[in-house]
Tab-separated table of C-alpha atoms in Angstrom:
chain	number	residue	atom	x	y	z
A	1	MET	CA	64.559	109.195	95.521
A	2	ALA	CA	64.211	110.167	99.173
A	3	ALA	CA	66.108	108.540	101.993
A	4	ALA	CA	64.147	105.869	103.846
A	5	GLY	CA	61.929	107.461	106.481
A	6	HIS	CA	62.733	111.018	105.353
A	7	ASP	CA	61.106	113.517	103.018
A	8	VAL	CA	64.433	115.062	102.004
A	9	PRO	CA	65.614	113.699	98.632
A	10	LEU	CA	68.996	112.048	98.499
A	11	PRO	CA	71.894	114.003	97.027
A	12	HIS	CA	73.005	113.038	93.538
A	13	VAL	CA	76.544	111.704	93.071
A	14	ALA	CA	78.042	111.166	89.616
A	15	ILE	CA	81.003	108.806	89.158
A	16	PHE	CA	83.395	108.860	86.208
A	17	PRO	CA	86.224	106.283	86.185
A	18	PHE	CA	89.285	106.143	83.981
A	19	MET	CA	88.999	103.535	81.244
A	20	ALA	CA	91.004	100.784	82.909
A	21	ARG	CA	89.431	97.930	84.823
A	22	GLY	CA	91.692	98.424	87.812
A	23	HIS	CA	90.281	101.959	88.088
A	24	THR	CA	86.706	101.124	87.081
A	25	VAL	CA	86.012	98.177	89.392
A	26	PRO	CA	86.561	99.958	92.747
A	27	MET	CA	84.412	102.838	91.529
A	28	THR	CA	81.578	100.445	90.705
A	29	HIS	CA	81.937	99.164	94.268
A	30	LEU	CA	81.672	102.749	95.514
A	31	ALA	CA	78.516	103.296	93.464
A	32	CYS	CA	76.896	100.195	94.922
A	33	LEU	CA	77.972	101.190	98.426
A	34	LEU	CA	76.384	104.638	98.143
A	35	ARG	CA	73.113	103.098	96.983
A	36	ARG	CA	72.978	100.259	99.507
A	37	ARG	CA	73.613	102.636	102.378
A	38	GLY	CA	71.052	105.093	101.083
A	39	LEU	CA	73.549	107.946	100.988
A	40	ALA	CA	72.923	109.137	97.441
A	41	THR	CA	71.380	108.482	94.075
A	42	VAL	CA	74.151	107.601	91.640
A	43	THR	CA	74.864	108.168	87.961
A	44	PHE	CA	77.812	106.300	86.464
A	45	PHE	CA	79.502	107.683	83.336
A	46	THR	CA	81.232	105.340	80.910
A	47	THR	CA	81.768	104.813	77.175
A	48	PRO	CA	79.760	102.502	74.904
A	49	GLY	CA	82.637	100.052	74.632
A	50	ASN	CA	82.963	99.751	78.399
A	51	ALA	CA	79.251	99.900	79.211
A	52	PRO	CA	78.515	96.119	79.112
A	53	PHE	CA	81.297	95.419	81.617
A	54	VAL	CA	80.217	98.330	83.847
A	55	ARG	CA	76.564	97.271	83.880
A	56	GLY	CA	77.619	93.771	84.880
A	57	GLN	CA	79.350	95.194	87.957
A	58	LEU	CA	76.622	97.590	89.103
A	59	ASP	CA	73.352	97.209	90.974
A	60	ASP	CA	70.253	97.864	88.878
A	61	ASP	CA	69.427	101.109	90.680
A	62	VAL	CA	72.616	102.853	89.502
A	63	ALA	CA	71.962	104.880	86.366
A	64	VAL	CA	74.507	104.386	83.569
A	65	VAL	CA	75.107	107.198	81.077
A	66	GLU	CA	77.172	106.383	77.990
A	67	LEU	CA	79.436	109.099	76.607
A	68	PRO	CA	80.271	108.214	72.992
A	69	PHE	CA	83.502	109.343	71.406
A	70	PRO	CA	83.181	111.840	68.554
A	71	ASP	CA	83.130	110.324	65.080
A	72	HIS	CA	86.638	111.513	64.222
A	73	VAL	CA	88.060	109.650	67.223
A	74	VAL	CA	86.149	106.468	66.409
A	75	ALA	CA	87.322	106.674	62.792
A	76	ARG	CA	90.939	106.462	63.945
A	77	GLY	CA	90.179	103.146	65.625
A	78	ALA	CA	91.095	104.414	69.083
A	79	ALA	CA	90.933	101.939	71.936
A	80	GLU	CA	88.274	102.523	74.595
A	81	CYS	CA	90.131	100.818	77.430
A	82	VAL	CA	93.739	100.608	78.638
A	83	GLU	CA	93.601	96.806	78.445
A	84	ALA	CA	93.385	97.127	74.655
A	85	LEU	CA	96.790	98.843	74.524
A	86	ASP	CA	99.901	96.810	73.816
A	87	SER	CA	101.716	98.363	76.787
A	88	LEU	CA	101.569	101.363	79.078
A	89	PHE	CA	103.987	103.368	76.938
A	90	PRO	CA	101.127	104.990	74.940
A	91	LEU	CA	99.250	105.773	78.183
A	92	PRO	CA	99.776	109.574	78.061
A	93	ALA	CA	98.452	109.687	74.498
A	94	PHE	CA	95.473	107.534	75.527
A	95	VAL	CA	94.724	109.857	78.452
A	96	GLU	CA	94.741	112.849	76.148
A	97	ALA	CA	92.549	111.076	73.564
A	98	VAL	CA	89.953	110.437	76.255
A	99	SER	CA	89.602	114.213	76.686
A	100	ALA	CA	87.423	114.064	73.553
A	101	LEU	CA	84.660	113.031	75.977
A	102	ARG	CA	84.749	116.422	77.691
A	103	PRO	CA	81.872	118.094	75.778
A	104	GLY	CA	79.654	115.077	76.372
A	105	LEU	CA	80.427	115.048	80.088
A	106	GLU	CA	79.713	118.756	80.429
A	107	ALA	CA	76.402	118.446	78.596
A	108	SER	CA	75.367	115.467	80.703
A	109	LEU	CA	76.276	117.180	83.966
A	110	ALA	CA	74.395	120.314	82.973
A	111	ALA	CA	71.285	118.352	81.969
A	112	ALA	CA	71.232	115.952	84.931
A	113	ARG	CA	68.124	116.005	87.110
A	114	PRO	CA	68.231	116.086	90.010
A	115	ARG	CA	71.248	118.346	89.807
A	116	VAL	CA	74.559	116.566	90.453
A	117	GLY	CA	75.851	117.515	93.895
A	118	LEU	CA	79.265	115.797	93.662
A	119	LEU	CA	81.387	114.342	90.875
A	120	VAL	CA	83.797	111.555	91.762
A	121	ALA	CA	86.272	111.605	88.877
A	122	ASP	CA	89.491	109.731	88.322
A	123	ALA	CA	92.559	111.960	88.502
A	124	PHE	CA	93.574	110.640	85.063
A	125	LEU	CA	90.493	112.462	83.767
A	126	HIS	CA	92.149	115.680	84.888
A	127	TRP	CA	89.983	117.874	82.677
A	128	ALA	CA	86.771	116.541	84.243
A	129	HIS	CA	87.488	118.379	87.482
A	130	ALA	CA	87.716	121.725	85.685
A	131	SER	CA	84.535	120.947	83.732
A	132	ALA	CA	82.588	120.198	86.905
A	133	ALA	CA	83.954	123.254	88.696
A	134	ALA	CA	82.766	125.469	85.834
A	135	LEU	CA	79.249	124.139	86.435
A	136	GLY	CA	79.446	124.657	90.180
A	137	VAL	CA	79.756	120.936	90.915
A	138	PRO	CA	82.337	119.993	93.576
A	139	THR	CA	84.650	117.103	92.761
A	140	VAL	CA	86.517	114.383	94.585
A	141	ALA	CA	89.567	112.897	92.883
A	142	PHE	CA	90.087	109.142	92.725
A	143	LEU	CA	93.653	108.024	92.037
A	144	GLY	CA	93.353	104.280	92.450
A	145	GLY	CA	96.469	104.042	94.625
A	146	ASN	CA	97.231	104.104	98.326
A	147	MET	CA	98.229	106.921	100.650
A	148	PHE	CA	101.801	105.671	101.128
A	149	ALA	CA	102.571	105.722	97.393
A	150	THR	CA	100.858	109.100	96.973
A	151	ILE	CA	102.998	110.673	99.690
A	152	MET	CA	106.168	108.996	98.405
A	153	ARG	CA	105.392	110.375	94.946
A	154	ASP	CA	105.416	113.881	96.385
A	155	VAL	CA	108.652	113.195	98.263
A	156	ILE	CA	110.276	111.871	95.089
A	157	LEU	CA	109.191	114.937	93.123
A	158	ARG	CA	110.400	117.285	95.850
A	159	ASP	CA	113.705	115.690	96.836
A	160	ASN	CA	114.747	113.811	93.663
A	161	PRO	CA	116.252	110.874	95.620
A	162	ALA	CA	117.428	109.239	92.375
A	163	ALA	CA	119.950	112.027	91.895
A	164	ALA	CA	121.265	111.544	95.423
A	165	LEU	CA	121.451	107.763	95.063
A	166	LEU	CA	123.195	107.897	91.685
A	167	SER	CA	125.691	110.533	92.781
A	168	GLY	CA	127.430	107.878	94.844
A	169	GLY	CA	128.651	106.085	91.748
A	170	GLY	CA	128.805	102.305	91.467
A	171	GLY	CA	127.118	101.594	94.774
A	172	ALA	CA	123.819	103.203	93.770
A	173	GLU	CA	121.914	99.904	93.699
A	174	ALA	CA	122.640	99.228	97.369
A	175	ALA	CA	122.300	102.827	98.581
A	176	THR	CA	119.172	104.051	100.334
A	177	PHE	CA	117.412	107.376	100.781
A	178	ALA	CA	115.726	108.007	104.135
A	179	VAL	CA	112.428	109.871	103.717
A	180	PRO	CA	112.639	112.965	105.958
A	181	GLU	CA	109.030	112.781	107.188
A	182	PHE	CA	109.211	109.032	107.745
A	183	PRO	CA	112.832	108.094	108.554
A	184	HIS	CA	111.902	104.417	108.881
A	185	VAL	CA	111.210	104.411	105.120
A	186	HIS	CA	114.366	103.846	103.072
A	187	LEU	CA	113.980	104.121	99.307
A	188	THR	CA	116.349	102.272	97.011
A	189	LEU	CA	116.704	103.009	93.324
A	190	ALA	CA	114.548	99.950	92.571
A	191	ASP	CA	111.743	101.374	94.722
A	192	ILE	CA	111.484	104.577	92.686
A	193	PRO	CA	109.065	104.272	89.750
A	194	VAL	CA	110.128	104.974	86.175
A	195	PRO	CA	110.928	107.690	85.050
A	196	PHE	CA	111.537	109.213	88.499
A	197	ASN	CA	114.495	106.854	88.968
A	198	HIS	CA	116.438	109.078	86.564
A	199	PRO	CA	118.180	112.148	88.028
A	200	SER	CA	116.582	114.384	85.358
A	201	PRO	CA	113.243	112.775	84.516
A	202	GLU	CA	111.373	114.133	81.521
A	203	GLY	CA	108.942	113.130	78.818
A	204	PRO	CA	105.194	112.454	78.454
A	205	ILE	CA	104.889	110.605	81.767
A	206	MET	CA	106.237	113.623	83.636
A	207	GLU	CA	103.806	115.912	81.820
A	208	LEU	CA	100.912	113.576	82.644
A	209	ASN	CA	102.034	113.377	86.250
A	210	ALA	CA	101.894	117.164	86.532
A	211	LYS	CA	98.326	117.171	85.223
A	212	LEU	CA	97.314	114.493	87.736
A	213	GLY	CA	98.833	116.487	90.569
A	214	LYS	CA	96.992	119.604	89.442
A	215	ALA	CA	93.700	117.718	89.243
A	216	ILE	CA	94.111	116.387	92.774
A	217	ALA	CA	95.160	119.771	94.169
A	218	GLY	CA	92.221	121.484	92.476
A	219	SER	CA	89.610	119.013	93.687
A	220	ASN	CA	87.642	119.205	96.919
A	221	GLY	CA	88.909	115.899	98.257
A	222	LEU	CA	90.854	112.726	97.500
A	223	ILE	CA	89.264	109.280	97.818
A	224	VAL	CA	91.742	106.621	98.902
A	225	ASN	CA	90.886	102.923	98.720
A	226	THR	CA	92.438	102.141	102.090
A	227	PHE	CA	91.533	102.173	105.791
A	228	ASP	CA	92.879	103.596	109.012
A	229	ALA	CA	94.297	100.378	110.451
A	230	MET	CA	96.411	99.919	107.324
A	231	GLU	CA	97.554	103.460	106.506
A	232	GLY	CA	96.339	105.699	109.318
A	233	ARG	CA	99.715	107.366	109.861
A	234	TYR	CA	99.964	108.362	106.201
A	235	VAL	CA	96.376	109.593	105.968
A	236	GLU	CA	96.920	111.657	109.108
A	237	HIS	CA	100.160	113.085	107.724
A	238	TRP	CA	98.477	114.080	104.448
A	239	ASN	CA	95.538	115.722	106.163
A	240	ARG	CA	97.620	117.451	108.837
A	241	ASP	CA	100.858	118.418	107.114
A	242	HIS	CA	100.282	118.358	103.370
A	243	ARG	CA	100.008	121.997	102.302
A	244	ALA	CA	98.879	121.647	98.699
A	245	GLY	CA	96.497	118.727	98.740
A	246	PRO	CA	92.802	118.453	99.586
A	247	ARG	CA	91.605	116.250	102.428
A	248	ALA	CA	92.048	112.505	101.927
A	249	TRP	CA	89.078	110.268	102.690
A	250	PRO	CA	90.011	106.615	103.437
A	251	ILE	CA	86.819	104.716	102.607
A	252	GLY	CA	88.079	101.223	101.724
A	253	PRO	CA	88.573	98.454	101.122
A	254	LEU	CA	85.876	99.112	98.548
A	255	CYS	CA	85.890	95.464	97.452
A	256	LEU	CA	84.249	94.584	100.781
A	257	ALA	CA	81.272	96.689	99.726
A	258	HIS	CA	80.746	94.543	96.652
A	259	GLY	CA	78.503	92.118	98.496
A	260	GLY	CA	77.153	89.760	95.833
A	261	THR	CA	79.294	87.119	94.155
A	262	GLY	CA	76.879	85.904	91.527
A	263	THR	CA	78.202	85.529	87.990
A	264	GLY	CA	75.077	84.611	86.068
A	265	ALA	CA	73.536	81.361	84.968
A	266	VAL	CA	76.784	79.702	83.874
A	267	GLU	CA	79.453	79.086	86.505
A	268	PRO	CA	82.882	79.998	85.095
A	269	SER	CA	85.330	77.152	84.552
A	270	TRP	CA	87.849	78.618	86.994
A	271	MET	CA	85.292	78.633	89.815
A	272	LYS	CA	84.395	75.006	89.163
A	273	TRP	CA	88.104	74.170	89.234
A	274	LEU	CA	88.573	75.968	92.566
A	275	ASP	CA	85.547	74.193	94.015
A	276	GLU	CA	87.066	70.866	93.008
A	277	LYS	CA	90.363	71.797	94.691
A	278	ALA	CA	88.537	72.805	97.846
A	279	ALA	CA	86.609	69.523	97.884
A	280	ALA	CA	89.917	67.655	97.588
A	281	GLY	CA	91.429	69.655	100.452
A	282	ARG	CA	94.010	71.307	98.199
A	283	ALA	CA	95.401	74.820	98.701
A	284	VAL	CA	95.784	76.964	95.561
A	285	LEU	CA	98.235	79.690	94.584
A	286	TYR	CA	96.582	82.428	92.529
A	287	VAL	CA	98.850	84.105	89.954
A	288	ALA	CA	98.008	87.378	88.193
A	289	LEU	CA	100.574	89.888	86.995
A	290	GLY	CA	98.269	92.693	85.896
A	291	THR	CA	95.950	93.498	83.018
A	292	ALA	CA	97.329	96.833	81.855
A	293	MET	CA	101.000	96.034	81.328
A	294	ALA	CA	102.114	93.410	78.842
A	295	ILE	CA	104.922	91.126	80.022
A	296	PRO	CA	107.497	89.891	77.470
A	297	ASP	CA	106.941	86.353	76.231
A	298	ALA	CA	110.387	85.339	77.458
A	299	GLN	CA	109.444	86.321	81.013
A	300	LEU	CA	106.075	84.606	80.763
A	301	ARG	CA	107.814	81.389	79.754
A	302	GLU	CA	110.056	81.711	82.824
A	303	VAL	CA	106.921	82.082	84.942
A	304	ALA	CA	105.468	79.015	83.280
A	305	GLY	CA	108.632	77.043	83.975
A	306	GLY	CA	108.633	78.132	87.602
A	307	LEU	CA	104.986	77.236	88.129
A	308	GLU	CA	105.511	73.871	86.451
A	309	ALA	CA	108.378	73.132	88.835
A	310	ALA	CA	106.285	74.312	91.783
A	311	ALA	CA	103.410	72.083	90.676
A	312	ALA	CA	105.764	69.112	90.549
A	313	ALA	CA	106.650	69.941	94.168
A	314	GLY	CA	102.993	69.966	95.220
A	315	VAL	CA	101.775	73.520	94.528
A	316	ASP	CA	98.433	73.832	92.724
A	317	PHE	CA	97.941	77.125	90.893
A	318	LEU	CA	95.400	79.197	88.989
A	319	TRP	CA	97.060	81.619	86.567
A	320	ALA	CA	95.154	84.497	84.966
A	321	VAL	CA	97.187	85.371	81.869
A	322	ARG	CA	97.252	88.577	79.900
A	323	PRO	CA	97.301	88.930	76.933
A	324	SER	CA	94.999	86.096	75.929
A	325	ASP	CA	97.362	84.957	73.163
A	326	ALA	CA	100.467	84.911	75.381
A	327	ASP	CA	103.015	82.216	74.493
A	328	LEU	CA	103.670	80.105	77.593
A	329	GLY	CA	105.757	77.502	75.814
A	330	ALA	CA	104.742	74.409	73.861
A	331	GLY	CA	102.830	71.837	75.893
A	332	PHE	CA	102.884	73.769	79.175
A	333	GLU	CA	99.148	73.659	79.853
A	334	GLU	CA	98.969	69.960	79.024
A	335	ARG	CA	101.870	69.113	81.334
A	336	VAL	CA	100.373	70.910	84.346
A	337	GLU	CA	96.813	69.699	83.769
A	338	GLY	CA	95.227	68.704	87.061
A	339	ARG	CA	97.696	70.734	89.122
A	340	GLY	CA	97.509	74.066	87.348
A	341	MET	CA	94.892	75.965	85.375
A	342	VAL	CA	95.509	78.811	82.937
A	343	VAL	CA	92.671	81.302	82.395
A	344	ARG	CA	92.924	83.656	79.440
A	345	GLU	CA	89.738	85.694	79.851
A	346	TRP	CA	88.913	88.357	82.420
A	347	VAL	CA	88.219	86.849	85.837
A	348	ASP	CA	86.499	88.139	88.956
A	349	GLN	CA	89.677	88.459	91.015
A	350	TRP	CA	87.897	89.411	94.226
A	351	ARG	CA	85.762	86.281	93.983
A	352	ILE	CA	88.860	84.152	93.441
A	353	LEU	CA	90.690	85.634	96.427
A	354	GLN	CA	87.669	85.007	98.645
A	355	HIS	CA	87.595	81.324	97.723
A	356	GLY	CA	88.509	79.210	100.711
A	357	CYS	CA	91.151	77.178	98.903
A	358	VAL	CA	93.156	80.195	97.647
A	359	ARG	CA	95.978	80.619	100.166
A	360	GLY	CA	98.583	82.727	98.353
A	361	PHE	CA	98.761	85.356	95.618
A	362	LEU	CA	101.725	85.902	93.264
A	363	SER	CA	100.980	89.470	92.192
A	364	HIS	CA	102.372	92.473	90.332
A	365	CYS	CA	101.256	94.434	93.392
A	366	GLY	CA	98.944	96.868	91.689
A	367	TRP	CA	96.974	98.515	94.468
A	368	ASN	CA	93.665	96.898	93.517
A	369	SER	CA	95.279	93.490	93.785
A	370	ALA	CA	97.113	94.297	97.010
A	371	VAL	CA	94.118	95.699	98.864
A	372	GLU	CA	91.859	92.875	97.663
A	373	SER	CA	94.389	90.298	98.862
A	374	VAL	CA	94.601	91.991	102.265
A	375	ALA	CA	90.804	92.189	102.541
A	376	ALA	CA	90.552	88.491	101.700
A	377	GLY	CA	93.282	87.547	104.185
A	378	VAL	CA	95.587	86.089	101.507
A	379	PRO	CA	99.365	86.702	101.803
A	380	LEU	CA	101.201	87.996	98.743
A	381	ALA	CA	104.382	87.404	96.821
A	382	ALA	CA	105.043	90.922	95.494
A	383	TRP	CA	106.560	91.228	92.032
A	384	PRO	CA	106.194	94.857	90.882
A	385	MET	CA	106.234	95.369	87.135
A	386	GLY	CA	106.086	99.153	86.828
A	387	ALA	CA	104.172	102.355	87.636
A	388	GLU	CA	103.774	102.815	91.417
A	389	GLN	CA	103.938	99.061	92.073
A	390	PRO	CA	107.450	99.123	93.669
A	391	LEU	CA	106.077	101.509	96.313
A	392	ASN	CA	103.063	99.271	96.870
A	393	ALA	CA	105.444	96.364	97.400
A	394	MET	CA	107.331	98.366	100.024
A	395	LEU	CA	104.121	98.942	101.954
A	396	VAL	CA	102.946	95.334	101.643
A	397	VAL	CA	106.233	93.638	102.490
A	398	ASP	CA	108.285	96.032	104.604
A	399	GLU	CA	105.617	97.848	106.594
A	400	LEU	CA	102.479	95.714	106.757
A	401	ARG	CA	104.486	92.468	106.616
A	402	VAL	CA	101.735	90.608	104.806
A	403	GLY	CA	103.886	89.312	101.974
A	404	VAL	CA	107.283	88.407	100.595
A	405	ARG	CA	109.243	89.792	97.672
A	406	VAL	CA	110.118	88.143	94.406
A	407	PRO	CA	113.871	88.845	94.093
A	408	LEU	CA	114.459	91.086	91.099
A	409	ALA	CA	116.937	90.464	88.317
A	410	PRO	CA	119.867	92.934	88.328
A	411	ALA	CA	118.697	94.850	85.255
A	412	THR	CA	115.356	95.491	86.956
A	413	ALA	CA	116.999	96.496	90.231
A	414	THR	CA	118.760	99.353	88.465
A	415	GLY	CA	115.501	100.732	87.160
A	416	GLY	CA	115.067	98.892	83.872
A	417	HIS	CA	112.568	96.162	83.168
A	418	GLY	CA	114.567	93.945	80.856
A	419	GLY	CA	116.108	91.569	83.393
A	420	LEU	CA	114.406	88.188	83.469
A	421	VAL	CA	113.428	86.614	86.767
A	422	GLY	CA	114.344	82.967	86.315
A	423	SER	CA	112.004	80.011	86.655
A	424	GLU	CA	113.968	78.647	89.623
A	425	VAL	CA	113.353	81.895	91.563
A	426	ILE	CA	109.645	81.804	90.776
A	427	ALA	CA	109.379	78.152	91.799
A	428	ARG	CA	111.131	78.860	95.095
A	429	VAL	CA	108.953	81.858	95.940
A	430	ALA	CA	105.763	79.959	95.042
A	431	ARG	CA	106.696	77.067	97.338
A	432	GLU	CA	107.769	79.346	100.182
A	433	LEU	CA	104.596	81.413	99.995
A	434	MET	CA	102.328	78.374	100.093
A	435	ILE	CA	104.264	76.809	102.977
A	436	MET	CA	104.029	80.131	104.810
A	437	ALA	CA	100.310	80.454	104.104
A	438	GLY	CA	99.706	76.981	105.466
A	439	GLU	CA	101.479	77.526	108.780
A	440	GLU	CA	99.461	78.969	111.641
A	441	LYS	CA	102.383	78.850	114.058
A	442	GLY	CA	106.106	79.512	113.817
A	443	GLY	CA	108.140	82.325	112.303
A	444	SER	CA	107.557	81.432	108.670
A	445	GLY	CA	103.827	81.982	109.050
A	446	GLU	CA	104.192	85.639	110.073
A	447	ALA	CA	102.786	87.075	106.834
A	448	ALA	CA	99.774	84.762	106.964
A	449	ARG	CA	99.008	85.722	110.555
A	450	ASN	CA	99.497	89.425	109.838
A	451	VAL	CA	97.223	89.416	106.806
A	452	ALA	CA	94.520	87.517	108.692
A	453	ALA	CA	94.594	90.125	111.456
A	454	LEU	CA	94.546	92.989	108.956
A	455	ALA	CA	91.629	91.411	107.066
A	456	ALA	CA	89.615	91.401	110.296
A	457	LYS	CA	90.387	95.106	110.788
A	458	ALA	CA	89.354	95.792	107.181
A	459	ARG	CA	85.947	94.247	107.842
A	460	GLU	CA	85.630	96.346	110.989
A	461	ALA	CA	86.509	99.505	109.024
A	462	VAL	CA	83.725	99.074	106.453
A	463	GLY	CA	81.204	97.720	108.958
A	464	GLU	CA	78.601	99.955	110.573
A	465	GLY	CA	80.341	102.549	112.741
A	466	GLY	CA	83.814	101.635	111.436
A	467	SER	CA	86.395	104.200	110.308
A	468	SER	CA	85.691	103.824	106.577
A	469	TRP	CA	81.935	103.712	107.187
A	470	LYS	CA	82.124	107.049	109.020
A	471	ALA	CA	84.539	108.615	106.505
A	472	LEU	CA	82.205	107.970	103.561
A	473	GLU	CA	79.232	109.383	105.426
A	474	GLU	CA	81.193	112.454	106.472
A	475	MET	CA	82.565	113.008	102.966
A	476	ILE	CA	79.086	113.063	101.419
A	477	ALA	CA	77.750	115.336	104.174
A	478	THR	CA	80.713	117.711	103.865
A	479	LEU	CA	81.194	117.956	100.107
A	480	CYS	CA	78.014	116.966	98.312
A	481	HIS	CA	75.522	119.735	97.542
A	482	PRO	CA	72.007	118.701	98.603
A	483	VAL	CA	69.341	118.436	95.924
A	484	GLY	CA	67.927	121.875	95.210
A	485	ASP	CA	71.073	123.821	96.057
A	486	THR	CA	71.947	126.445	93.490
A	487	PRO	CA	75.273	125.713	91.766
A	488	LEU	CA	78.037	128.277	91.777
A	489	LEU	CA	77.484	128.900	88.069
A	490	GLU	CA	74.310	128.142	86.173
A	491	SER	CA	74.848	126.269	82.926
A	492	ALA	CA	73.612	127.940	79.794
């Protein structure tokens, strides 16, 4: 396909996400953005098990290529998506199992016509970058996180702040580590993701982390789902001072490129419920604590108790629960009927956050959730559950000031995840967030005002001539081989 008004054919971009919805969804948004702006033709790689979901997220003019797993992998009953895992503990093994797709990817890249000029591959698919490079195809890594957490990860690996914090003895929980490059950032032990909060971290996660770092360093660029007004100082630091990494391209929030909100012929029950709340003039708290990390039933029942108490105090809520068979306590859904709704299937979170009646978000603070909430102008209550989420919460609450924290139980504050956050804490945070979101004036409404201002800047960034608009255009022009260019190595 040629660009409108030009005889020169568009470059060909291939996109390959990691098999987790939090990684896949923003990359579908990127695919649609490239097509709608006429910057490239796009091929989207996925697996047969994920293909129906992917096709439902993409525009019709994005080609989808399915890469089936070899028979021996299928015979073992391997999951095709992170959401099918019981927890994130088997994540390194899952990442390695996915490498069985490597021969299929290489064959598809070699056979693609027009020739692929750029592969956007998730850093978790670390081997994909080497495969593309062997075929002369440049790559851009997609990590799914923000620039702040990416830089803090490097600081943590370099300086081992956990060792310094724990060397002080019993006061480690209250101690802080000032980041040399950014002295305003003070890390506590609770802010440092597992297993880096141990003075001598080791194990499969560390090995996987090294592979991710190598994939990013060996790529031609790093896509970051962020924008200058939110993380400009960190993007600038990475691009100016970071010796090992490729250039970072802030091209988000990608959710704002999604455009359409249609869901098919049948309106989902949760959208009808939100419409009814809006018609009644009711504000709604949206609750979602992640899709890739199972939460113990005991903690879920505490959440249920807290939301029930909040509902009794006037807070309406929509709670997206994972897993679908989670035990929320006998009779909970019946008792909150009319004030709260529990949804047990996958929901279009971006559509929910855009709904006019949704005024607060109780979130695990995964980056997808955080950036979508900011783009929608909805303040957050940050409750990190694991991975890089504590660092995301630092950015959201301490720096951007668009949210509040859920106070952590002591066992969690020391780096574990066994301490329960009680229902009374959850009820208090839910009420405070909704009061804050409803106040346009006064000190308690600061987060709501800040997130509204940042949402306006997000729209400016992705709009024509904005910082993210320009960054995407420049990235394609700089890195993507035009159609007809000879690759560095011809495939056999």
